Every structure is written in structure tokens, then in C-alpha cells.
Coordinates of C-alpha atoms in Angstrom, one line a residue:
X1 CA -9.7 -79.4 30.1
X2 CA -12.7 -79.6 28.2
X3 CA -14.5 -76.8 30.4
X4 CA -11.8 -74.5 30.2
X5 CA -11.5 -74.9 26.6
X6 CA -15.2 -74.2 26.2
X7 CA -14.7 -71.1 28.2
X8 CA -12.1 -69.9 26.2
X9 CA -13.9 -70.7 23.0
X10 CA -17.0 -68.3 24.2
X11 CA -14.6 -65.8 25.3
X12 CA -13.0 -65.9 21.8
X13 CA -16.7 -65.9 20.3
X14 CA -17.6 -62.5 22.6
X15 CA -14.1 -61.1 21.3
X16 CA -14.8 -61.7 17.8
X17 CA -18.4 -60.3 17.9
X18 CA -17.3 -57.4 19.8
X19 CA -14.3 -56.7 17.3
X20 CA -16.7 -57.0 14.5
X21 CA -18.8 -54.2 16.3
X22 CA -15.8 -52.4 16.5
X23 CA -14.9 -52.8 12.7
X24 CA -18.7 -51.8 12.0
X25 CA -18.4 -48.4 13.8
X26 CA -15.2 -47.3 12.3
X27 CA -16.7 -48.1 8.9
X28 CA -19.6 -46.0 9.6
X29 CA -19.2 -42.6 9.0
X30 CA -18.7 -40.0 12.0
X31 CA -21.7 -37.5 11.3
X32 CA -21.1 -35.5 14.4
X33 CA -17.5 -35.2 13.5
X34 CA -18.3 -34.2 9.9
X35 CA -21.0 -31.7 11.2
X36 CA -18.3 -30.2 13.9
X37 CA -15.8 -29.8 10.9
X38 CA -18.3 -28.2 8.4
X39 CA -19.0 -25.5 11.1
X40 CA -15.3 -24.7 12.3
X41 CA -14.3 -24.8 8.6
X42 CA -17.0 -22.4 7.9
X43 CA -15.8 -20.1 10.8
X44 CA -12.4 -20.2 9.7
X45 CA -12.9 -19.6 6.1
X46 CA -13.3 -15.8 6.0
X47 CA -10.1 -15.8 8.3
X48 CA -8.2 -17.8 6.2
X49 CA -8.9 -16.0 3.1
X50 CA -7.7 -12.9 4.4
X51 CA -4.4 -14.8 5.2
X52 CA -4.0 -16.4 1.9
X53 CA -4.8 -13.1 -0.1
X54 CA -1.9 -11.1 1.4
X55 CA 0.6 -12.3 -1.0
X56 CA -0.8 -10.9 -4.2
X57 CA 0.6 -7.6 -5.6
X58 CA -0.5 -4.5 -4.3
X59 CA 0.1 -1.0 -6.3
X60 CA -0.9 1.1 -3.1
X61 CA 0.8 -1.5 -0.2
X62 CA 4.6 0.6 -0.7
X63 CA 3.0 4.1 -0.5
X64 CA 0.9 3.0 2.5
X65 CA 4.1 1.7 4.1
X66 CA 6.1 5.0 3.5
X67 CA 3.3 7.6 4.3
X68 CA 0.4 6.3 6.8
X69 CA 1.2 2.8 8.2
X70 CA 3.3 4.0 11.0
X71 CA 0.6 6.4 12.0
X72 CA -2.1 3.5 11.9
X73 CA 0.4 1.8 14.3
X74 CA 1.5 4.4 16.5
X75 CA -2.1 5.5 17.2
X76 CA -3.4 2.0 17.9
X77 CA -0.7 1.3 20.3
X78 CA -1.3 4.8 22.2
X79 CA -4.9 4.1 22.4
X80 CA -4.4 0.4 23.5
X81 CA -1.9 1.4 26.2
X82 CA -3.7 4.4 27.2
X83 CA -7.1 2.6 27.5
X84 CA -5.6 -0.7 29.2
X85 CA -3.8 1.8 31.9
X86 CA -6.9 3.9 32.8
X87 CA -9.6 1.1 32.7
X88 CA -7.2 -0.9 34.9
X89 CA -6.7 2.1 37.7
X90 CA -10.7 2.4 37.5
X91 CA -11.6 -1.3 37.7
X92 CA -9.4 -2.9 39.9
X93 CA -9.9 -0.7 43.0
X94 CA -13.6 -0.4 42.6
X95 CA -14.0 -4.4 42.3
X96 CA -11.5 -4.4 45.5
X97 CA -13.7 -2.2 47.5
X98 CA -17.2 -3.9 46.6
X99 CA -15.7 -6.9 47.4
X100 CA -14.1 -6.6 50.6
X101 CA -15.5 -3.6 52.2
X102 CA -18.9 -2.4 53.8
X103 CA -19.8 1.4 52.6
X104 CA -22.9 3.2 52.0
X105 CA -24.5 1.8 48.4
X106 CA -22.0 -1.2 48.2
X107 CA -24.8 -3.7 46.9
X108 CA -25.9 -1.2 44.0
X109 CA -22.6 -0.2 42.9
X110 CA -21.8 -4.0 43.0
X111 CA -24.1 -4.7 39.6
X112 CA -24.3 -0.5 38.9
X113 CA -20.5 -0.4 37.9
X114 CA -21.1 -3.1 35.2
X115 CA -23.8 -0.5 33.4
X116 CA -21.3 1.3 31.1
X117 CA -20.7 -1.6 29.2
X118 CA -24.3 -1.0 27.6
X119 CA -22.8 1.9 25.9
X120 CA -20.9 1.2 22.4
X121 CA -18.2 2.9 22.0
X122 CA -19.1 5.1 19.3
X123 CA -22.5 6.0 21.0
X124 CA -20.5 7.4 23.6
X125 CA -18.3 8.9 21.2
X126 CA -21.2 11.0 20.0
X127 CA -21.6 12.5 23.5
X128 CA -18.1 13.1 24.6
X129 CA -16.9 14.3 21.3
X130 CA -20.1 17.3 21.9
X131 CA -18.7 17.8 25.3
X132 CA -15.1 18.1 24.3
X133 CA -16.0 21.4 22.4
X134 CA -16.2 23.2 25.6
X135 CA -12.4 23.4 25.0
X136 CA -12.9 25.3 22.0
X137 CA -12.3 28.9 24.0
X138 CA -9.4 27.8 25.6
X139 CA -7.9 26.4 22.4
X140 CA -8.8 29.9 20.6
X141 CA -7.1 31.8 23.5
X142 CA -3.9 29.1 23.3
X143 CA -3.7 30.0 19.6
X144 CA -4.0 33.9 20.1
X145 CA -1.1 33.7 23.0
X146 CA 1.1 30.7 22.0
X147 CA 0.9 30.7 18.6
X148 CA -0.4 27.7 16.1
X149 CA 2.3 25.0 17.0
X150 CA 1.4 25.1 20.6
X151 CA -2.4 25.3 19.7
X152 CA -2.1 22.0 17.5
X153 CA -0.3 20.3 20.5
X154 CA -3.0 21.1 23.0
X155 CA -5.7 19.9 20.8
X156 CA -4.2 16.8 19.7
X157 CA -3.7 16.1 23.9
X158 CA -7.3 17.3 24.2
X159 CA -8.5 14.7 21.4
X160 CA -6.6 11.7 22.1
X161 CA -7.2 12.2 25.8
X162 CA -10.9 12.5 25.9
X163 CA -11.1 9.5 23.5
X164 CA -9.0 7.5 26.0
X165 CA -11.1 8.2 28.8
X166 CA -13.9 7.8 27.0
X167 CA -13.5 4.1 26.0
X168 CA -11.8 3.6 29.4
X169 CA -15.0 4.6 31.0
X170 CA -17.2 2.4 28.8
X171 CA -14.9 -0.7 28.9
X172 CA -13.6 -0.8 32.4
X173 CA -16.5 -3.2 33.3
X174 CA -14.7 -6.1 31.4
X175 CA -11.8 -6.0 33.6
X176 CA -14.2 -5.0 37.0
X177 CA -16.1 -8.3 36.2
X178 CA -12.9 -10.4 36.1
X179 CA -11.3 -8.9 39.1
X180 CA -14.7 -9.1 41.0
X181 CA -14.8 -12.5 40.6
X182 CA -11.2 -13.2 41.2
X183 CA -11.5 -11.5 44.6
X184 CA -14.6 -13.2 45.7
X185 CA -13.2 -16.5 44.9
X186 CA -10.3 -16.0 47.0
X187 CA -12.5 -16.3 49.7
X188 CA -11.9 -15.9 53.7
X189 CA -8.7 -18.2 54.3
X190 CA -6.2 -16.5 52.1
X191 CA -7.0 -12.8 53.0
X192 CA -8.0 -12.8 56.4
X193 CA -4.6 -14.9 57.0
X194 CA -2.8 -11.8 55.6
X195 CA -5.1 -9.5 58.2
X196 CA -4.3 -11.8 61.1
X197 CA -0.4 -11.2 60.4
X198 CA -0.8 -7.5 61.0
X199 CA -1.1 -6.3 57.4
X200 CA -3.2 -2.9 56.7
X201 CA -6.0 -3.4 54.1
X202 CA -3.6 -1.6 51.6
X203 CA -0.7 -4.1 51.9
X204 CA -3.4 -7.2 51.8
X205 CA -4.4 -5.7 48.7
X206 CA -1.0 -5.1 47.1
X207 CA 0.8 -8.5 48.5
X208 CA -2.3 -10.8 48.7
X209 CA -5.1 -9.6 46.7
X210 CA -3.8 -8.0 43.4
X211 CA -1.0 -10.9 42.9
X212 CA -4.2 -13.7 43.2
X213 CA -6.3 -11.7 41.1
X214 CA -3.8 -11.2 38.2
X215 CA -5.0 -13.9 36.0
X216 CA -8.6 -12.5 35.8
X217 CA -7.4 -9.2 35.6
X218 CA -5.1 -10.1 32.5
X219 CA -8.2 -11.7 30.9
X220 CA -10.1 -8.4 31.3
X221 CA -7.2 -6.4 30.0
X222 CA -7.0 -8.5 27.0
X223 CA -11.0 -8.1 26.4
X224 CA -10.6 -4.4 26.8
X225 CA -7.5 -4.1 24.0
X226 CA -9.6 -6.4 21.7
X227 CA -12.3 -4.0 21.8
X228 CA -10.0 -1.1 21.2
X229 CA -8.6 -2.5 18.1
X230 CA -11.9 -3.8 17.0
X231 CA -13.4 -0.3 17.1
X232 CA -14.2 2.0 14.0
X233 CA -16.9 4.4 15.0
X234 CA -15.4 6.2 18.0
X235 CA -12.0 6.6 16.4
X236 CA -13.6 7.8 13.2
X237 CA -15.5 10.2 14.9
X238 CA -12.5 11.8 16.8
X239 CA -10.2 11.7 14.0
X240 CA -7.7 9.3 15.2
X241 CA -6.8 6.7 12.8
X242 CA -6.0 3.3 13.5
X243 CA -5.3 0.1 11.9
X244 CA -9.2 -1.0 11.7
X245 CA -10.2 2.5 10.1
X246 CA -7.2 2.1 7.8
X247 CA -8.7 -1.2 6.6
X248 CA -11.8 0.9 5.6
X249 CA -9.9 3.6 3.9
X250 CA -7.5 1.2 2.0
X251 CA -10.6 -1.0 0.7
X252 CA -13.2 1.9 0.2
X253 CA -11.3 4.8 -0.5
X254 CA -8.5 3.5 -2.4
X255 CA -10.1 0.6 -3.9
X256 CA -6.9 -1.5 -3.0
X257 CA -8.1 -4.8 -1.7
X258 CA -4.9 -6.3 -1.3
X259 CA -3.5 -3.6 0.9
X260 CA -6.5 -3.7 3.0
X261 CA -6.1 -7.4 3.2
X262 CA -2.5 -6.8 4.7
X263 CA -3.7 -4.4 7.2
X264 CA -6.4 -6.6 8.0
X265 CA -3.8 -9.4 8.6
X266 CA -1.5 -7.4 10.8
X267 CA -4.7 -6.8 12.8
X268 CA -5.0 -10.2 13.1
X269 CA -1.4 -11.1 14.1
X270 CA -1.7 -8.6 16.7
X271 CA -4.5 -9.8 18.3
X272 CA -3.2 -13.1 17.8
X273 CA 0.1 -12.4 19.9
X274 CA -2.2 -10.5 22.7
X275 CA -4.0 -13.8 23.1
X276 CA -0.8 -15.9 23.2
X277 CA 0.6 -13.4 25.7
X278 CA -2.7 -13.8 27.6
X279 CA -2.9 -17.4 27.9
X280 CA 1.0 -17.7 29.0
X281 CA 0.4 -14.9 31.8
X282 CA -3.0 -16.8 32.9
X283 CA -0.9 -20.3 32.8
X284 CA 1.7 -19.0 34.8
X285 CA -0.4 -17.6 37.4
X286 CA -2.0 -20.5 38.8
X287 CA -3.1 -20.7 42.4
X288 CA -4.2 -23.7 44.6
X289 CA -6.8 -22.8 47.2
X290 CA -7.4 -24.6 50.6
X291 CA -10.7 -26.2 50.9
X292 CA -12.1 -23.0 53.0
X293 CA -10.8 -20.6 50.8
X294 CA -14.3 -20.4 48.8
X295 CA -16.2 -19.3 52.1
X296 CA -17.6 -16.0 52.0
X297 CA -15.2 -13.0 52.9
X298 CA -16.3 -11.3 56.0
X299 CA -16.2 -7.3 54.8
X300 CA -14.5 -4.9 56.7
X301 CA -16.9 -1.8 57.6
X302 CA -15.5 1.5 56.5
X303 CA -16.2 4.3 59.0
X304 CA -15.6 8.2 58.9
X305 CA -14.3 9.9 55.5
X306 CA -12.9 6.4 54.3
X307 CA -16.4 5.0 53.4
X308 CA -17.2 8.6 51.5
X309 CA -14.0 8.0 49.8
X310 CA -14.9 4.6 48.8
X311 CA -18.5 5.7 47.6
X312 CA -16.5 8.4 45.4
X313 CA -14.0 6.2 43.9
X314 CA -17.1 3.8 43.1
X315 CA -19.1 6.5 41.5
X316 CA -16.6 8.4 39.4
X317 CA -16.5 5.7 36.8
X318 CA -20.4 5.2 36.6
X319 CA -20.7 9.1 36.7
X320 CA -18.5 9.5 33.5
X321 CA -19.3 6.3 31.7
X322 CA -23.3 6.0 32.2
X323 CA -25.0 8.6 34.0
X324 CA -23.3 11.7 31.8
X325 CA -23.9 9.9 28.2
X326 CA -27.3 8.5 29.3
X327 CA -28.6 11.9 30.6
X328 CA -27.1 13.5 27.6
X329 CA -29.0 11.2 24.9
X330 CA -32.2 11.3 27.0
X331 CA -32.1 14.8 26.6
X332 CA -31.0 14.9 22.8
X333 CA -34.0 12.2 22.0
X334 CA -36.6 14.2 24.2
X335 CA -35.5 17.6 22.0
X336 CA -35.6 15.8 18.5
X337 CA -39.1 13.7 19.2
X338 CA -40.5 16.9 20.6
X339 CA -40.0 18.6 17.3
X340 CA -40.2 15.5 15.0
X341 CA -42.8 13.1 16.4
X342 CA -42.8 11.2 13.0
X343 CA -39.4 10.2 13.3
X344 CA -39.8 6.6 15.0
X345 CA -42.3 6.0 11.8
X346 CA -40.4 7.4 9.2
X347 CA -37.1 5.3 10.3
X348 CA -39.0 2.5 11.7
X349 CA -39.2 0.0 8.6
X350 CA -35.6 0.2 8.2
X351 CA -34.8 -0.3 12.2
X352 CA -37.4 -3.2 11.9
X353 CA -35.3 -4.8 9.3
X354 CA -32.3 -4.7 11.1
X355 CA -33.9 -5.8 14.5
X356 CA -35.5 -8.7 12.6
X357 CA -32.2 -10.0 11.5
X358 CA -30.5 -9.6 14.9
X359 CA -33.4 -11.8 16.4
X360 CA -33.1 -14.2 13.7
X361 CA -29.8 -14.8 14.1
X362 CA -29.9 -14.9 17.6
X363 CA -32.5 -17.4 17.6
X364 CA -30.5 -19.6 15.0
X365 CA -27.1 -19.2 16.3
X366 CA -27.4 -20.7 20.0
X367 CA -29.0 -24.0 18.5
X368 CA -26.2 -24.2 16.2
X369 CA -23.8 -23.8 19.1
X370 CA -25.7 -26.2 21.1
X371 CA -25.1 -29.2 18.8
X372 CA -21.8 -28.4 17.9
X373 CA -20.7 -28.4 21.8
X374 CA -22.8 -31.5 21.8
X375 CA -20.8 -33.2 19.0
X376 CA -17.5 -32.1 20.6
X377 CA -18.7 -33.8 24.0
X378 CA -19.5 -37.1 22.0
X379 CA -16.0 -37.9 21.7
X380 CA -13.5 -35.5 23.5
X381 CA -10.3 -36.5 21.3
X382 CA -7.5 -34.0 20.5
X383 CA -9.0 -33.4 17.0
X384 CA -12.5 -32.4 18.7
X385 CA -10.7 -30.2 21.2
X386 CA -9.1 -28.2 18.7
X387 CA -12.2 -27.7 16.4
X388 CA -13.6 -26.3 19.7
X389 CA -11.0 -23.9 20.3
X390 CA -11.0 -22.6 16.3
X391 CA -14.4 -22.3 16.6
X392 CA -14.0 -19.0 18.7
X393 CA -11.8 -17.7 16.9
X394 CA -13.9 -15.1 15.2
X395 CA -14.8 -13.4 18.5
X396 CA -11.2 -12.6 19.3
X397 CA -10.8 -11.1 15.4
X398 CA -12.1 -7.5 14.6
X399 CA -15.3 -7.2 13.1
X400 CA -13.7 -5.5 9.9
X401 CA -11.4 -8.1 9.3
X402 CA -14.2 -11.0 9.4
X403 CA -16.0 -8.7 7.0
X404 CA -13.2 -8.1 4.6
X405 CA -12.9 -12.1 4.6
X406 CA -16.5 -12.6 4.2
X407 CA -16.2 -10.1 1.2
X408 CA -13.2 -12.3 -0.4
X409 CA -15.0 -15.5 0.0
X410 CA -18.3 -14.7 -1.8
X411 CA -16.1 -12.8 -4.3
X412 CA -14.4 -16.0 -5.3
X413 CA -17.8 -17.9 -5.3
X414 CA -18.9 -15.3 -7.9
X415 CA -15.6 -15.8 -10.0
X416 CA -16.1 -19.5 -10.2
X417 CA -19.8 -18.8 -11.7
X418 CA -21.5 -21.2 -8.9
X419 CA -25.2 -21.2 -9.7
X420 CA -26.2 -20.2 -6.6
X421 CA -23.4 -17.5 -5.9
X422 CA -25.5 -14.5 -7.5
X423 CA -28.6 -15.4 -4.9
X424 CA -26.2 -15.0 -2.0
X425 CA -24.2 -11.6 -3.1
X426 CA -25.8 -8.8 -1.7
X427 CA -28.3 -10.8 0.6
X428 CA -29.1 -10.7 4.0
X429 CA -27.5 -14.5 4.2
X430 CA -24.0 -13.1 3.8
X431 CA -24.1 -10.4 6.7
X432 CA -25.9 -13.4 8.8
X433 CA -23.3 -15.7 8.1
X434 CA -20.6 -13.2 9.1
X435 CA -22.6 -12.7 12.4
X436 CA -22.0 -16.4 13.1
X437 CA -18.2 -16.1 12.5
X438 CA -18.0 -13.1 14.6
X439 CA -20.1 -14.2 17.8
X440 CA -20.2 -17.9 17.5
X441 CA -18.1 -18.0 20.7
X442 CA -20.9 -16.5 22.8
X443 CA -23.5 -19.2 22.4
X444 CA -20.6 -22.0 22.4
X445 CA -19.5 -20.8 25.7
X446 CA -23.1 -21.0 27.2
X447 CA -23.7 -24.6 25.8
X448 CA -20.3 -25.8 27.0
X449 CA -21.2 -24.5 30.7
X450 CA -24.7 -25.7 30.4
X451 CA -23.6 -29.2 29.4
X452 CA -21.4 -29.5 32.3
X453 CA -24.1 -28.9 34.5
X454 CA -26.2 -31.7 33.0
X455 CA -23.5 -34.2 33.4
X456 CA -22.7 -37.3 31.0
X457 CA -24.6 -39.9 33.3
X458 CA -28.1 -38.5 32.0
X459 CA -26.7 -38.7 28.4
X460 CA -25.5 -42.3 29.1
X461 CA -28.8 -43.3 30.4
X462 CA -30.7 -42.0 27.3
X463 CA -28.6 -44.1 25.0
X464 CA -28.7 -47.3 27.4
X465 CA -32.6 -46.9 26.7
X466 CA -31.9 -47.1 23.1
X467 CA -31.7 -43.5 21.8
X468 CA -29.3 -42.5 19.3
X469 CA -27.0 -39.3 19.9
X470 CA -29.3 -37.2 17.9
X471 CA -32.5 -38.4 19.8
X472 CA -30.5 -37.9 23.3
X473 CA -29.9 -34.2 22.0
X474 CA -33.3 -33.3 21.2
X475 CA -34.6 -34.9 24.1
X476 CA -32.6 -34.7 26.9
X477 CA -30.1 -31.9 26.4
X478 CA -31.8 -29.2 24.3
X479 CA -34.7 -28.9 26.9
X480 CA -32.2 -28.8 29.9
X481 CA -30.2 -26.2 28.1
X482 CA -33.5 -23.9 27.4
X483 CA -32.1 -21.4 30.3
X484 CA -28.5 -21.0 29.0
X485 CA -29.5 -20.9 25.3
X486 CA -31.9 -17.9 25.8
X487 CA -29.2 -16.2 27.9
X488 CA -27.2 -16.6 25.0
X489 CA -29.9 -15.5 22.5
X490 CA -30.5 -12.5 24.4
X491 CA -26.6 -11.4 24.7
X492 CA -26.4 -12.3 20.9
X493 CA -29.3 -9.8 20.2
X494 CA -27.6 -7.2 21.9
X495 CA -24.1 -7.8 20.3
X496 CA -25.4 -8.0 16.8
X497 CA -27.6 -4.6 17.6
X498 CA -24.3 -2.9 18.5
X499 CA -21.9 -4.3 16.0
X500 CA -20.6 -1.3 13.4
X501 CA -17.8 -2.0 11.1
X502 CA -18.9 -5.3 10.0
X503 CA -22.3 -4.1 9.4
X504 CA -21.3 -1.0 7.5
X505 CA -19.0 -3.2 5.3
X506 CA -21.3 -6.1 4.6
X507 CA -24.9 -4.4 4.8
X508 CA -27.2 -4.8 1.5
X509 CA -28.3 -1.5 -0.4
X510 CA -30.9 0.7 1.7
X511 CA -30.6 -2.0 4.8
X512 CA -29.9 -0.2 8.1
X513 CA -29.7 -1.1 11.8
X514 CA -29.8 0.8 14.8
X515 CA -26.1 1.1 14.6
X516 CA -25.6 2.1 10.9
X517 CA -28.5 4.5 11.7
X518 CA -27.0 6.3 14.4
X519 CA -23.8 6.5 13.0
X520 CA -24.9 7.9 9.6
X521 CA -26.9 10.6 11.6
X522 CA -23.8 11.5 13.6
X523 CA -21.7 11.8 10.6
X524 CA -24.5 14.3 9.5
X525 CA -23.8 16.2 13.0
X526 CA -27.8 15.4 13.6
X527 CA -26.8 14.4 17.0
X528 CA -30.4 15.1 18.5
X529 CA -31.9 12.6 15.6
X530 CA -28.9 10.2 16.4
X531 CA -29.9 9.9 20.0
X532 CA -33.3 8.1 19.6
X533 CA -31.5 4.9 18.0
X534 CA -28.5 5.3 20.3
X535 CA -30.8 5.3 23.1
X536 CA -32.6 2.1 21.9
X537 CA -28.9 0.3 21.6
X538 CA -28.2 1.4 25.1
X539 CA -31.2 0.3 26.6
X540 CA -30.9 -3.2 24.9
X541 CA -27.4 -3.3 26.3
X542 CA -28.6 -2.8 29.6
X543 CA -31.1 -5.6 29.4
X544 CA -28.3 -8.2 28.2
X545 CA -25.8 -6.6 31.0
X546 CA -28.8 -7.9 33.5
X547 CA -29.0 -11.2 31.9
X548 CA -25.3 -11.4 32.0
X549 CA -25.0 -10.3 35.9
X550 CA -27.6 -13.2 36.7
X551 CA -25.9 -15.5 34.7
X552 CA -22.4 -14.8 36.7
X553 CA -24.2 -15.3 39.7
X554 CA -24.3 -18.9 39.6
X555 CA -21.6 -20.5 41.3
X556 CA -20.5 -23.0 38.8
X557 CA -20.4 -20.5 36.1
X558 CA -18.4 -17.9 38.1
X559 CA -15.3 -18.3 36.2

């Protein structure tokens, strides 16, 4: 009995000691939790500022509702529906062909079909708008023979149709990438079972392939719609006012901040509804795979006219979305530099400053995202998971909305007479902060994927050797994340170079980037001059796409 009592005493002593340690841990502040909370708060602050301000009085709002709000909503809906449908009709068959069939050039088309994504919509708009002027003689003939009303109808159809085709031609790779990944992951078992049962390739596509690829396709369509809603440059150039352009017009044209914030809140709610629908549709479309379903699919070799039809189906979107605008930009840039060889030197300083800001942000943000992902990983409870979701909210929010929210936040700091507020207002720190809010989801996704590949046992081994969380992150995780963080930094650099609405609103005086330089020159109808910075953006975008393509080729990151 004495032995038992002694063992019980030792057990009670150990339990008491462990209890004291738990109490000490509870009293110790969770520094990583505080860090992740501060990051999420900073990212959500501009978005919350937009929603908070909408309840204030607005003199122009009633007039907007009666006059132009319906037009903004209708134009946005027309573009969203038109671009989503056309892009899907282009992307899904192309992805199916390069995944399931063998035909001339299939290997090249597999990666080349992504290239149109290198074009920002506003850069492609410069080229396509100029090309649409070839319809002017036809419109003049319509006006002479059919009258002004018919002329206006045809002009509207050509303008909207050209804009929809142009946006679909440069945005379809979002759907193509998602569908190509889905078709590849379905593998041999399911699709070949349908073939054995006697289904033709067309029946296999509609009965098996398309339903199984629906989750990925819905995700791709959601990305396309978000890009359309976020666009300012292309719709402004074509004269099709949408909700995002309405934010610009109301804030800077009419000077009514509250009305602009209400328009911005409509954009945010629309995007939120879209994301909720996308999650719901993807959640209902979860399909199990058999053990062999990931085996490579045996491609069907096409022969005769079918193989050339496949080449045509893949070549057409590539020609419209990349070869035509790229060739026109090269031609314009060559003509301009031949007549003004000093253009690069005269605008070089402004371009270098914008490029430097993009580079600095692309270096800082991946490090911040890696620390945030590590903080969430240390203690994966519901609060941390919620913060992880909120941290990516900015990427689903249009740049113009974020810019307006940032102006509200820093304007509030000015009104509070904070001693450091004047140093921030109008500085590069403001636009740098906005870039972090807008694009934080990109390096965060890369960091998450990289940490999943590292595995927790490596971190646990480091902590068993006496290293704390910070030392483990610096000595173990950060070196192993070098590849993902470099890839994320390159994509960030490209996205920041391409960003237009956010930069137009927040840039300090006399501060230019490649995007704002190209847009300003195009507004002045100097299309040959605007081709030079536009071509730089496209080449940088192509470089980023090569990085993304290589990253997506890794099996563990194929989702």
C-alpha cells in the first residue's frame, strides 16, 4: 500500500508540475497570435472603412439612383455574363483537347494557351479599340442608308461585342488552367470506363468529363468575373461605364465621397455573393477518386480533318488573345522608338520609381505572408483559421474599392491629428500598404503550399532541440520556403506592375508606373508611345506566367 501511495504521490506531483506549466503558458502572451491578428486587422481595415461610411448623408446619391446607377448595374451585368460565357466556350474545349487527345502542336498549345493572361485588359483594349475603327466605313454606310437610330444600335453592338470578345480572349486562361488541372486529375479510370461502355468522345466529354470538371470550372469563371468587375482601364477606354468606373466618376468627378463609398459597397457585396455561390457550387460537386484515377490518361490520337479542327480550336483563342495584340504592340513600339529614340530615357526615371516600388513590395510581402502562415500553423484553432480566410479577402475585392477604403482610413488619421499622420499621407507607404491589402493572398497561398510540403515533424524536431518558434521559422521553415517565396515574389511583381485602378487613385503627385504611363499615353491618343510601356508589362507578365506554369506542374500543388 505504501508503494502505491508513493506512486500516487509522484503522479500527483507530476500532474501538479504540468498544471503549473500550463498556467504559465496561459499567462504568457501569444505573440504569434497577436502578430496574426494585427496583420488581419490591417488588411480588413480599408474594407471595413468602406462599409462603415456608407450610412452617412449623401447629396448626390438620390440623383445617382435616379439617373446612372441602373446603367452601371446593367453594363456590369452584361459584361460579366458575356465575358463568362465566351471565355468558357473557348477555354473548356481547349483544355479538353490538350488533355485527352493527341494532335499536331498539342504540347506547345498546352502551355501557350496561357499566354493571353500576360495582357492586362486595358493594354489589350488599346489594340482592340484601334482595330474596331475599321468598322467606321460600315457604320457610316448604315447611317446613310438606315438612319441615326440604326446607326447607334449597330455602334453599340460593335462596341460592346468587341469589348466582350477582347476581355474573354485575355481572361479565358483562368478557366483553361482550372479545367486542364481538373481533366488531368480525373485520370484514366473514370474516362476510359466511359469509353469501354461505348460512349463516343463527345459523349464522354458531356456525360463524364464536364460534370467532373465543374468545381474547377466554376472557380475559373469566378476569377474571370472578379477581373471583369475590377476592370477600369478597358471599360473607360471603350466608354462602357460600370460600377467600378462609377466609383472613379463619383469620387473624383462629383466630389461625393459617401456616394462613391456606397457604389464601392455594392461592388463588394456583389463579389461576396459571387464567392458564396462559387463555394456552394464547388462544395456540392465533390467527387471521390479510385486508387488508379490519378494514372495518366491514354490520349486518343486524332486523324484526318479532326486533328486540324483541334489545331484550329486551340489556335483561334491564342491568335486573338496574344498574337494579334502582341504583334500590334511590337509594331507600334518599333515605329515610336524609330522616331523618338530618347523616349526610354525621358520617361525612364518615372518608370524606374514605379518598378522599384513593385520590387520592394514583392520582396517584403512574401516574408510577411510566410510569417503569417507560420503563425496560423503553430496553433490551428478556429480563430486562426478564420484569420487565415480573412487575410485573403483583399484579393477578392476590386482595387478601386481598396483604394477608396485606404483613403478613408488615412483621412481619418489626419483628422485625429496623429503626429505621424502627415508623414504617411501622400507617401509611397500608403500605396505600398494598399498593395499588401490587395495582393496578400498570393504569397499566402504559396506559403501555405510550401509549408504543407515541409511537414510538421521537421518543425517539431527543431523545437525538441530547444529552438523556439521564431528560431525554428528562421532556421528551418524560411530556408525551405525559398523556392515558393521567390515564385510568389515574381508573380507579385508582375501583378503590381499591371495594377491600374488602385495605382491611379493612390499614387503621389508626379509618380508613374508602367500601367499609369501606358494608360495616360493612350488617353492622349498616343498609341504608338503607349505601346512601349505596354510591351514591358506584357513581357513581365509572360515571365510570371512561365513561373506559374512551372509551379503548377508540381503534383502536390496541382489544385
